[in-house]
PDB file of C-alpha atoms in Angstrom:
ATOM      1  CA  UNK A 183    -125.943  84.435  63.688  1.00  0.00           C
ATOM      2  CA  UNK A 184    -125.080  87.411  66.021  1.00  0.00           C
ATOM      3  CA  UNK A 185    -123.142  86.630  69.161  1.00  0.00           C
ATOM      4  CA  UNK A 186    -125.237  85.818  72.258  1.00  0.00           C
ATOM      5  CA  UNK A 187    -125.490  88.856  74.582  1.00  0.00           C
ATOM      6  CA  UNK A 188    -125.357  87.998  78.272  1.00  0.00           C
ATOM      7  CA  UNK A 189    -127.802  89.525  80.714  1.00  0.00           C
ATOM      8  CA  UNK A 190    -126.962  93.184  81.195  1.00  0.00           C
ATOM      9  CA  UNK A 191    -128.191  93.597  84.765  1.00  0.00           C
ATOM     10  CA  UNK A 192    -127.472  91.392  87.738  1.00  0.00           C
ATOM     11  CA  UNK A 193    -128.808  91.447  91.315  1.00  0.00           C
ATOM     12  CA  UNK A 194    -126.520  91.786  94.245  1.00  0.00           C
ATOM     13  CA  UNK A 195    -127.242  88.716  96.268  1.00  0.00           C
ATOM     14  CA  UNK A 196    -125.236  89.263  99.457  1.00  0.00           C
ATOM     15  CA  UNK A 197    -122.824  91.543 101.301  1.00  0.00           C
ATOM     16  CA  UNK A 198    -119.724  89.760 100.100  1.00  0.00           C
ATOM     17  CA  UNK A 199    -120.738  90.209  96.469  1.00  0.00           C
ATOM     18  CA  UNK A 200    -121.452  93.909  97.111  1.00  0.00           C
ATOM     19  CA  UNK A 201    -118.107  94.487  98.806  1.00  0.00           C
ATOM     20  CA  UNK A 202    -116.258  92.702  95.995  1.00  0.00           C
ATOM     21  CA  UNK A 203    -117.926  94.908  93.415  1.00  0.00           C
ATOM     22  CA  UNK A 204    -116.948  98.122  95.154  1.00  0.00           C
ATOM     23  CA  UNK A 205    -113.470  96.924  95.997  1.00  0.00           C
ATOM     24  CA  UNK A 206    -110.444  98.748  94.792  1.00  0.00           C
ATOM     25  CA  UNK A 207    -109.383  95.460  93.187  1.00  0.00           C
ATOM     26  CA  UNK A 208    -112.336  95.642  90.745  1.00  0.00           C
ATOM     27  CA  UNK A 209    -111.021  97.626  87.693  1.00  0.00           C
ATOM     28  CA  UNK A 210    -114.409  97.659  85.996  1.00  0.00           C
ATOM     29  CA  UNK A 211    -116.850 100.580  86.159  1.00  0.00           C
ATOM     30  CA  UNK A 212    -119.653  99.515  88.478  1.00  0.00           C
ATOM     31  CA  UNK A 213    -123.137 101.024  87.931  1.00  0.00           C
ATOM     32  CA  UNK A 214    -125.562 100.301  90.723  1.00  0.00           C
ATOM     33  CA  UNK A 215    -129.265 100.831  90.213  1.00  0.00           C
ATOM     34  CA  UNK A 216    -130.179 101.594  93.870  1.00  0.00           C
ATOM     35  CA  UNK A 217    -133.917 101.442  94.355  1.00  0.00           C
ATOM     36  CA  UNK A 218    -136.643 101.380  96.992  1.00  0.00           C
ATOM     37  CA  UNK A 219    -137.457  97.728  97.837  1.00  0.00           C
ATOM     38  CA  UNK A 220    -141.224  98.244  97.267  1.00  0.00           C
ATOM     39  CA  UNK A 221    -140.577  99.632  93.759  1.00  0.00           C
ATOM     40  CA  UNK A 222    -137.930  97.287  92.491  1.00  0.00           C
ATOM     41  CA  UNK A 223    -135.248  98.068  89.936  1.00  0.00           C
ATOM     42  CA  UNK A 224    -135.965 100.613  87.242  1.00  0.00           C
ATOM     43  CA  UNK A 225    -137.403  98.542  84.407  1.00  0.00           C
ATOM     44  CA  UNK A 226    -137.345 101.402  81.931  1.00  0.00           C
ATOM     45  CA  UNK A 227    -133.491 101.343  82.062  1.00  0.00           C
ATOM     46  CA  UNK A 228    -133.212  97.854  80.613  1.00  0.00           C
ATOM     47  CA  UNK A 229    -133.245  98.938  76.913  1.00  0.00           C
ATOM     48  CA  UNK A 230    -130.528 101.497  77.779  1.00  0.00           C
ATOM     49  CA  UNK A 231    -128.423  98.855  79.479  1.00  0.00           C
ATOM     50  CA  UNK A 232    -128.786  96.562  76.436  1.00  0.00           C
ATOM     51  CA  UNK A 233    -127.803  99.427  74.092  1.00  0.00           C
ATOM     52  CA  UNK A 234    -124.704 100.155  76.147  1.00  0.00           C
ATOM     53  CA  UNK A 235    -123.857  96.446  76.288  1.00  0.00           C
ATOM     54  CA  UNK A 236    -123.968  96.103  72.483  1.00  0.00           C
ATOM     55  CA  UNK A 237    -122.309  99.473  71.655  1.00  0.00           C
ATOM     56  CA  UNK A 238    -119.281  99.343  74.024  1.00  0.00           C
ATOM     57  CA  UNK A 239    -116.363  97.181  72.953  1.00  0.00           C
ATOM     58  CA  UNK A 240    -115.556  94.430  75.469  1.00  0.00           C
ATOM     59  CA  UNK A 241    -118.464  95.627  77.673  1.00  0.00           C
ATOM     60  CA  UNK A 242    -118.274  92.574  79.929  1.00  0.00           C
ATOM     61  CA  UNK A 243    -114.590  93.297  80.716  1.00  0.00           C
ATOM     62  CA  UNK A 244    -115.220  97.001  81.411  1.00  0.00           C
ATOM     63  CA  UNK A 245    -118.658  97.473  83.023  1.00  0.00           C
ATOM     64  CA  UNK A 246    -120.730  95.767  85.688  1.00  0.00           C
ATOM     65  CA  UNK A 247    -124.366  96.799  86.071  1.00  0.00           C
ATOM     66  CA  UNK A 248    -126.198  95.620  89.229  1.00  0.00           C
ATOM     67  CA  UNK A 249    -129.379  96.419  91.150  1.00  0.00           C
ATOM     68  CA  UNK A 250    -129.511  96.891  94.893  1.00  0.00           C
ATOM     69  CA  UNK A 251    -132.496  97.507  97.164  1.00  0.00           C
ATOM     70  CA  UNK A 252    -132.197 100.178  99.857  1.00  0.00           C
ATOM     71  CA  UNK A 253    -132.840  97.712 102.635  1.00  0.00           C
ATOM     72  CA  UNK A 254    -129.685  95.779 101.643  1.00  0.00           C
ATOM     73  CA  UNK A 255    -127.646  98.916 102.144  1.00  0.00           C
ATOM     74  CA  UNK A 256    -128.819  99.118 105.708  1.00  0.00           C
ATOM     75  CA  UNK A 257    -128.107  95.413 106.172  1.00  0.00           C
ATOM     76  CA  UNK A 258    -124.591  95.886 104.686  1.00  0.00           C
ATOM     77  CA  UNK A 259    -124.084  99.003 106.879  1.00  0.00           C
ATOM     78  CA  UNK A 260    -122.501 100.820 103.993  1.00  0.00           C
ATOM     79  CA  UNK A 261    -122.032 104.457 104.983  1.00  0.00           C
ATOM     80  CA  UNK A 262    -121.710 105.831 101.483  1.00  0.00           C
ATOM     81  CA  UNK A 263    -125.436 105.483 101.025  1.00  0.00           C
ATOM     82  CA  UNK A 264    -126.469 107.301 104.183  1.00  0.00           C
ATOM     83  CA  UNK A 265    -129.176 109.336 102.448  1.00  0.00           C
ATOM     84  CA  UNK A 266    -132.838 108.734 103.038  1.00  0.00           C
ATOM     85  CA  UNK A 267    -134.423 106.499 100.362  1.00  0.00           C
ATOM     86  CA  UNK A 268    -136.882 108.142  97.994  1.00  0.00           C
ATOM     87  CA  UNK A 269    -139.263 106.811  95.378  1.00  0.00           C
ATOM     88  CA  UNK A 270    -136.709 107.740  92.722  1.00  0.00           C
ATOM     89  CA  UNK A 271    -134.012 105.308  91.775  1.00  0.00           C
ATOM     90  CA  UNK A 272    -130.345 106.401  92.229  1.00  0.00           C
ATOM     91  CA  UNK A 273    -127.691 105.306  89.804  1.00  0.00           C
ATOM     92  CA  UNK A 274    -124.352 105.129  91.568  1.00  0.00           C
ATOM     93  CA  UNK A 275    -120.987 104.807  89.803  1.00  0.00           C
ATOM     94  CA  UNK A 276    -117.955 103.159  91.387  1.00  0.00           C
ATOM     95  CA  UNK A 277    -114.511 102.964  89.976  1.00  0.00           C
ATOM     96  CA  UNK A 278    -111.723 101.072  91.674  1.00  0.00           C
ATOM     97  CA  UNK A 279    -113.411 101.166  95.058  1.00  0.00           C
ATOM     98  CA  UNK A 280    -114.350 104.853  94.933  1.00  0.00           C
ATOM     99  CA  UNK A 281    -117.802 106.359  94.647  1.00  0.00           C
ATOM    100  CA  UNK A 282    -117.169 108.650  91.605  1.00  0.00           C
ATOM    101  CA  UNK A 283    -120.652 109.937  90.640  1.00  0.00           C
ATOM    102  CA  UNK A 284    -124.383 109.434  90.930  1.00  0.00           C
ATOM    103  CA  UNK A 285    -127.550 110.330  89.095  1.00  0.00           C
ATOM    104  CA  UNK A 286    -130.890 110.905  90.851  1.00  0.00           C
ATOM    105  CA  UNK A 287    -133.883 109.501  88.910  1.00  0.00           C
ATOM    106  CA  UNK A 288    -133.904 107.720  85.541  1.00  0.00           C
ATOM    107  CA  UNK A 289    -132.097 110.466  83.635  1.00  0.00           C
ATOM    108  CA  UNK A 290    -131.048 108.296  80.731  1.00  0.00           C
ATOM    109  CA  UNK A 291    -128.847 110.904  78.940  1.00  0.00           C
ATOM    110  CA  UNK A 292    -127.020 111.626  82.202  1.00  0.00           C
ATOM    111  CA  UNK A 293    -126.496 107.990  82.982  1.00  0.00           C
ATOM    112  CA  UNK A 294    -125.097 107.269  79.441  1.00  0.00           C
ATOM    113  CA  UNK A 295    -122.813 110.307  79.641  1.00  0.00           C
ATOM    114  CA  UNK A 296    -121.385 109.095  82.926  1.00  0.00           C
ATOM    115  CA  UNK A 297    -120.873 105.542  81.711  1.00  0.00           C
ATOM    116  CA  UNK A 298    -118.707 106.913  78.853  1.00  0.00           C
ATOM    117  CA  UNK A 299    -116.989 109.409  81.117  1.00  0.00           C
ATOM    118  CA  UNK A 300    -115.792 106.727  83.557  1.00  0.00           C
ATOM    119  CA  UNK A 301    -115.399 103.836  81.130  1.00  0.00           C
ATOM    120  CA  UNK A 302    -112.038 102.117  81.862  1.00  0.00           C
ATOM    121  CA  UNK A 303    -109.671 100.826  79.246  1.00  0.00           C
ATOM    122  CA  UNK A 304    -109.722  97.051  78.631  1.00  0.00           C
ATOM    123  CA  UNK A 305    -107.542  95.267  81.201  1.00  0.00           C
TER     124      UNK A 305
END
């Protein structure tokens, strides 16, 4: 029987969780699916997330994928997201507390390329 695969995408529940994810202490690559609240997270990305999860060795030790609504950004007063929200999702990449890249819209090849570009070694 194949090993059980954990859920690839999680929801940021509060500001503390958000700040811990983007902390310099977090050595994982953090991919945030930032989306308009009325639209919800980009559902078409789930197969891509599952593929990444099963194709990257030690995925759970190297990558965190979360969704975050625009209204939460305002609530968390996080200045790195000071752009006006659009109907397109934004995929934002953090590494050790730094915003390292982002992709506008569900550009799957660009998102996959950036995951592999910033993928950390296993710690």
